[in-house]
Short mmCIF file of C-alpha atoms and ligand atoms in Angstrom, two decimals:
data_model
loop_
_atom_site.label_atom_id
_atom_site.label_comp_id
_atom_site.label_asym_id
_atom_site.label_seq_id
_atom_site.Cartn_x
_atom_site.Cartn_y
_atom_site.Cartn_z
CA MET I 60 14.12 -20.64 31.59
CA ASP I 61 11.06 -22.27 32.35
CA LYS I 62 10.90 -24.43 29.33
CA THR I 63 7.19 -24.41 29.35
CA LYS I 64 7.07 -20.82 29.02
CA LEU I 65 9.42 -20.47 26.30
CA GLU I 66 7.62 -23.28 24.60
CA GLU I 67 4.15 -21.37 25.05
CA ALA I 68 5.79 -18.05 23.68
CA ALA I 69 6.89 -19.83 20.22
CA SER I 70 4.01 -21.65 19.82
CA LEU I 71 2.08 -18.23 19.96
CA ILE I 72 4.79 -16.32 17.67
CA LYS I 73 4.56 -19.29 14.96
CA GLU I 74 0.66 -19.01 15.35
CA ALA I 75 0.63 -15.72 15.07
CA LYS I 76 -0.67 -13.90 12.33
CA ASN I 77 0.81 -10.44 12.71
CA CYS I 78 3.77 -10.75 15.00
CA MET I 79 5.90 -7.52 15.48
CA ALA I 80 8.24 -6.29 17.87
CA PHE I 81 9.23 -3.35 19.91
CA THR I 82 13.07 -3.27 21.55
CA GLY I 83 14.69 -0.73 23.57
CA ALA I 84 18.77 -0.48 24.75
CA GLY I 85 18.38 -4.30 26.49
CA VAL I 86 18.59 -5.68 23.20
CA SER I 87 21.48 -4.31 22.09
CA VAL I 88 23.56 -4.43 25.62
CA GLU I 89 25.46 -7.71 24.35
CA SER I 90 26.49 -5.94 21.83
CA GLY I 91 28.41 -4.06 24.29
CA ILE I 92 26.25 -0.92 23.86
CA PRO I 93 25.36 -0.14 27.56
CA PRO I 94 21.79 0.99 28.26
CA PHE I 95 20.80 4.06 29.13
CA ARG I 96 19.54 3.01 32.47
CA GLY I 97 20.07 0.40 35.34
CA GLU I 98 23.22 -1.32 36.27
CA ASN I 99 26.76 -0.45 34.33
CA SER I 100 23.63 2.46 31.95
CA LEU I 101 24.92 5.94 30.51
CA TRP I 102 22.92 8.21 32.74
CA GLU I 103 24.53 6.48 35.51
CA ARG I 104 27.34 8.10 34.00
CA TYR I 105 26.78 11.40 32.08
CA ASP I 106 24.08 14.21 32.75
CA PRO I 107 20.85 13.22 30.53
CA VAL I 108 20.60 16.97 29.90
CA ILE I 109 23.54 16.71 27.21
CA LEU I 110 20.46 15.24 24.77
CA ASP I 111 17.87 18.07 25.61
CA LEU I 112 17.15 19.98 22.52
CA LYS I 113 17.28 23.53 24.25
CA TYR I 114 20.95 22.75 26.21
CA PHE I 115 22.52 21.61 23.06
CA GLN I 116 21.22 24.45 21.44
CA GLN I 117 22.58 26.86 23.88
CA TYR I 118 25.75 24.89 24.71
CA PRO I 119 26.62 22.98 22.02
CA GLU I 120 30.19 23.12 22.77
CA GLU I 121 29.65 21.39 26.49
CA SER I 122 26.97 19.21 24.28
CA TRP I 123 28.74 17.84 21.86
CA PRO I 124 32.12 16.55 23.38
CA VAL I 125 30.36 14.42 25.49
CA ILE I 126 27.69 13.21 22.73
CA ARG I 127 30.91 12.29 20.09
CA GLU I 128 32.47 10.41 23.66
CA ILE I 129 28.91 8.24 23.91
CA PHE I 130 27.47 7.32 20.74
CA TYR I 131 30.47 7.79 18.07
CA ASP I 132 33.92 6.86 19.89
CA PHE I 133 31.95 4.17 20.50
CA TYR I 134 28.80 2.89 18.80
CA GLY I 135 30.80 2.27 15.78
CA LYS I 136 32.09 -0.86 16.75
CA ALA I 137 29.02 -2.34 17.81
CA GLN I 138 27.95 -5.73 16.20
CA PRO I 139 24.49 -6.88 16.19
CA ASN I 140 24.09 -9.91 18.50
CA LYS I 141 22.03 -12.99 18.62
CA ALA I 142 18.61 -10.93 19.35
CA HIS I 143 19.26 -9.09 16.31
CA GLN I 144 19.97 -11.75 14.39
CA VAL I 145 16.90 -14.20 15.21
CA LEU I 146 14.39 -10.95 14.63
CA ALA I 147 15.51 -10.78 11.48
CA ARG I 148 15.63 -13.96 10.50
CA MET I 149 11.89 -14.41 11.65
CA GLU I 150 11.16 -11.47 9.31
CA GLN I 151 12.74 -13.10 6.21
CA GLU I 152 10.76 -16.47 7.22
CA GLY I 153 7.46 -14.59 7.34
CA LEU I 154 6.93 -14.68 11.51
CA LEU I 155 7.46 -10.93 12.30
CA THR I 156 5.93 -8.11 10.11
CA CYS I 157 8.12 -4.68 11.67
CA VAL I 158 10.34 -4.17 14.45
CA VAL I 159 9.74 -0.85 16.26
CA THR I 160 13.11 0.08 17.95
CA GLN I 161 13.37 3.27 20.64
CA ASN I 162 17.42 2.29 19.48
CA ILE I 163 19.51 4.85 17.12
CA ASP I 164 22.06 1.96 16.61
CA ASN I 165 21.08 0.80 13.36
CA LEU I 166 21.71 -3.27 14.84
CA HIS I 167 18.08 -4.19 13.87
CA GLN I 168 19.08 -2.94 9.70
CA VAL I 169 23.05 -4.29 10.26
CA ALA I 170 21.63 -7.88 11.44
CA GLY I 171 19.14 -7.79 8.25
CA SER I 172 16.07 -6.80 9.48
CA LYS I 173 13.89 -4.58 6.68
CA VAL I 174 11.06 -3.01 7.95
CA VAL I 175 11.97 -0.87 11.14
CA HIS I 176 10.23 1.99 12.71
CA GLU I 177 13.03 4.01 14.44
CA PHE I 178 11.13 5.76 16.56
CA HIS I 179 14.19 7.81 17.80
CA GLY I 180 15.85 8.45 15.07
CA ASN I 181 19.12 7.25 13.69
CA LEU I 182 22.79 7.89 14.80
CA HIS I 183 24.58 7.21 11.72
CA TYR I 184 22.86 10.98 10.45
CA LEU I 185 23.69 14.52 11.14
CA VAL I 186 21.44 16.81 10.33
CA CYS I 187 22.26 21.13 9.81
CA MET I 188 19.43 22.42 12.22
CA ASP I 189 19.34 26.21 9.81
CA CYS I 190 19.68 24.52 6.39
CA GLY I 191 18.36 21.03 7.24
CA PHE I 192 20.97 19.61 4.73
CA ARG I 193 21.48 15.71 6.23
CA GLN I 194 25.11 13.49 5.48
CA SER I 195 26.31 10.68 6.97
CA ALA I 196 28.36 10.79 10.22
CA PRO I 197 31.04 8.23 8.69
CA GLU I 198 32.10 10.70 6.38
CA VAL I 199 31.83 13.45 8.72
CA ASP I 200 35.23 14.45 10.55
CA LEU I 201 34.39 14.77 14.18
CA SER I 202 37.52 16.26 15.45
CA VAL I 203 36.81 19.95 15.58
CA LEU I 204 33.55 20.49 17.67
CA PRO I 205 30.90 21.24 17.93
CA LEU I 206 29.94 20.82 14.35
CA LEU I 207 29.09 23.26 11.99
CA CYS I 208 27.27 23.26 8.81
CA LYS I 209 30.04 23.47 5.89
CA HIS I 210 26.94 24.86 3.64
CA CYS I 211 25.53 27.56 5.91
CA ARG I 212 27.55 27.28 9.16
CA GLY I 213 24.56 26.62 11.14
CA LEU I 214 24.44 24.18 14.20
CA VAL I 215 24.90 20.29 13.05
CA LYS I 216 23.05 17.65 15.32
CA PRO I 217 22.91 13.79 15.44
CA ASP I 218 19.61 13.20 13.44
CA PHE I 219 18.31 11.24 16.74
CA ILE I 220 15.41 12.55 18.84
CA PHE I 221 17.12 14.86 21.40
CA PHE I 222 14.74 15.18 24.90
CA GLY I 223 12.00 17.71 24.15
CA GLU I 224 12.40 16.83 20.28
CA GLN I 225 8.93 15.47 17.93
CA ILE I 226 8.97 11.83 17.30
CA PRO I 227 9.66 11.72 13.83
CA GLU I 228 5.56 11.75 12.10
CA LYS I 229 6.06 8.85 9.71
CA ALA I 230 7.84 6.62 12.60
CA TYR I 231 5.34 7.36 15.10
CA ALA I 232 2.27 6.73 12.61
CA ASP I 233 3.82 3.12 11.04
CA SER I 234 4.35 2.07 14.70
CA LEU I 235 0.97 2.82 16.09
CA THR I 236 -0.37 1.28 12.92
CA ALA I 237 1.88 -1.95 13.68
CA ALA I 238 0.32 -2.14 16.97
CA ARG I 239 -3.03 -1.76 15.96
CA LYS I 240 -2.42 -4.72 13.72
CA ALA I 241 -0.62 -6.76 15.97
CA ASP I 242 -2.16 -10.12 16.91
CA VAL I 243 1.39 -11.06 19.20
CA CYS I 244 4.12 -8.29 20.30
CA LEU I 245 7.60 -9.24 21.41
CA VAL I 246 8.54 -6.09 24.28
CA MET I 247 12.37 -6.60 24.55
CA GLY I 248 14.83 -4.76 26.67
CA SER I 249 12.92 -1.60 27.76
CA THR I 250 11.99 -0.12 30.96
CA GLY I 251 9.18 1.06 29.51
CA GLU I 252 10.03 4.63 31.16
CA VAL I 253 10.13 7.03 28.06
CA MET I 254 7.11 8.67 26.42
CA PRO I 255 5.83 8.28 23.81
CA ALA I 256 7.51 5.37 22.87
CA ALA I 257 6.16 3.20 25.60
CA MET I 258 2.53 3.95 24.39
CA ILE I 259 3.71 1.38 21.29
CA PRO I 260 3.53 -1.83 23.12
CA ARG I 261 0.21 -0.31 25.36
CA GLU I 262 -1.23 0.10 22.05
CA ALA I 263 -1.01 -3.60 20.46
CA HIS I 264 -2.10 -4.68 24.15
CA ARG I 265 -5.50 -2.34 24.21
CA HIS I 266 -6.10 -4.02 20.59
CA GLY I 267 -5.86 -7.52 22.58
CA ALA I 268 -2.17 -8.36 21.33
CA ALA I 269 -0.69 -11.87 23.76
CA MET I 270 2.25 -9.82 24.72
CA ILE I 271 5.36 -11.69 25.36
CA GLU I 272 7.79 -9.80 27.01
CA ILE I 273 12.14 -10.54 27.02
CA ASN I 274 14.12 -8.58 30.00
CA PRO I 275 16.18 -9.91 32.87
CA GLU I 276 14.70 -7.34 35.13
CA LEU I 277 10.82 -6.21 35.67
CA SER I 278 9.63 -2.86 33.92
CA HIS I 279 6.88 -0.56 33.54
CA PHE I 280 4.89 -3.41 31.62
CA THR I 281 5.81 -6.14 33.29
CA GLY I 282 3.46 -6.04 36.29
CA ASP I 283 0.56 -4.51 33.90
CA ILE I 284 0.35 -5.38 30.17
CA THR I 285 3.22 -8.39 30.02
CA HIS I 286 1.29 -11.97 29.55
CA ILE I 287 4.82 -14.08 29.28
CA HIS I 288 7.77 -12.65 31.11
CA LEU I 289 10.56 -14.29 29.68
CA ARG I 290 12.90 -13.55 32.18
CA GLY I 291 16.66 -12.68 30.66
CA LYS I 292 19.00 -11.77 28.37
CA ALA I 293 17.72 -11.11 25.06
CA GLY I 294 20.48 -12.80 23.11
CA GLU I 295 20.33 -15.63 25.03
CA LEU I 296 16.56 -15.64 25.04
CA MET I 297 16.29 -15.80 21.37
CA SER I 298 19.23 -18.57 20.91
CA LEU I 299 16.78 -20.44 23.00
CA LEU I 300 13.55 -19.65 21.21
CA GLU I 301 15.16 -19.87 17.77
CA PRO I 302 14.92 -23.74 17.47
CA LEU I 303 11.27 -23.86 18.92
CA ILE I 304 10.08 -21.14 16.72
CA PHE I 305 11.67 -22.45 13.29
CA ALA I 306 11.02 -25.91 14.34
CA GLU I 307 9.00 -28.04 11.31
N1 APR U 646 18.75 -8.06 27.09
C1 APR U 646 17.70 -7.40 26.97
N2 APR U 646 17.20 -6.90 28.34
C2 APR U 646 17.79 -6.19 28.99
C3 APR U 646 19.31 -6.21 28.70
C4 APR U 646 19.80 -7.91 28.14
N3 APR U 646 20.83 -8.42 27.64
N4 APR U 646 20.46 -6.00 29.40
C5 APR U 646 19.65 -4.80 30.33
N5 APR U 646 18.14 -4.95 29.31
C6 APR U 646 17.16 -4.20 29.87
C7 APR U 646 17.29 -3.48 31.11
O1 APR U 646 16.60 -4.31 32.49
C8 APR U 646 16.27 -2.06 31.12
O2 APR U 646 14.48 -2.71 31.22
O3 APR U 646 16.86 -3.07 29.44
C9 APR U 646 16.11 -2.17 29.41
C10 APR U 646 16.99 -0.99 29.04
O4 APR U 646 16.75 0.44 30.06
P1 APR U 646 16.92 1.76 29.24
O5 APR U 646 18.16 1.85 28.80
O6 APR U 646 15.77 2.97 30.00
O7 APR U 646 16.33 1.50 27.73
P2 APR U 646 15.24 1.59 26.98
O8 APR U 646 13.82 1.88 27.81
O9 APR U 646 15.28 1.83 25.83
O10 APR U 646 15.16 3.59 26.85
C11 APR U 646 14.19 4.22 26.31
O11 APR U 646 15.59 6.09 26.95
O12 APR U 646 17.03 7.64 27.33
C12 APR U 646 16.19 7.35 25.92
O13 APR U 646 15.99 7.78 23.82
C13 APR U 646 16.78 7.02 25.07
O14 APR U 646 15.68 5.40 23.30
C14 APR U 646 16.14 5.97 25.04
C15 APR U 646 14.75 5.38 25.73
#
């Protein structure tokens, strides 16, 4: 990794009045969670249709077992990696205002980040599609599927956003507000493929933010809005950035 690029990124972050982070599945790869796209990704092994809202409502007996296998048998065990930890430390030390995340794995919060706008919701909650009853997933017995509401027998779904579902209003509004205020935006581990999430870094760019991207590959952002591309893994690069960011 080019040291000057790291130093340039670190000084932008240190001098920023309003630095935000936008994260995608790539920041959780070093925690053992596969990304959705790219090498060893979920959509190489599973059909994304299982996360299509209409399909789920029509064929819950088909979708639910795959959803459990991908998101509940697996995700519960993942721990935050250095990328999550350094972002949480940056917030604690006043160098980061918030994280806007597409991820549903709760790892930013587990790492200690307090202001996390969850653009696609969070897998740790389940919600009844009929009566709206919401409960935390670890308390629910997932052995009998499809999951029906214990109050009204309605179909229960994970409280994260399926394809074809509205983005949570507050998360969307808060993310846009953060993007419009940011003078530095860290874009980490995202292809930039999925809308409207990918509009958030673009909004920051439109409002003059310096765009620092962390990704081992190129994304839809790289040739377009990225100013500094730190090419590499999020955990590894945040470990290199940490001493530069917090140096006295
Ligand atoms: N560190 C940083 N980035 C990484 C790493 C890593 N260790 N490993 C992979 N990446 C990058 C890949 O190069 C890719 O650009 O992370 C990105 C993962 O892409 P996606 O899986 O498409 O992730 P994301 O952009 O967050 O997907 C958006 O798609 O299916 C939906 O709702 C789902 O939130 C998800 C959305």
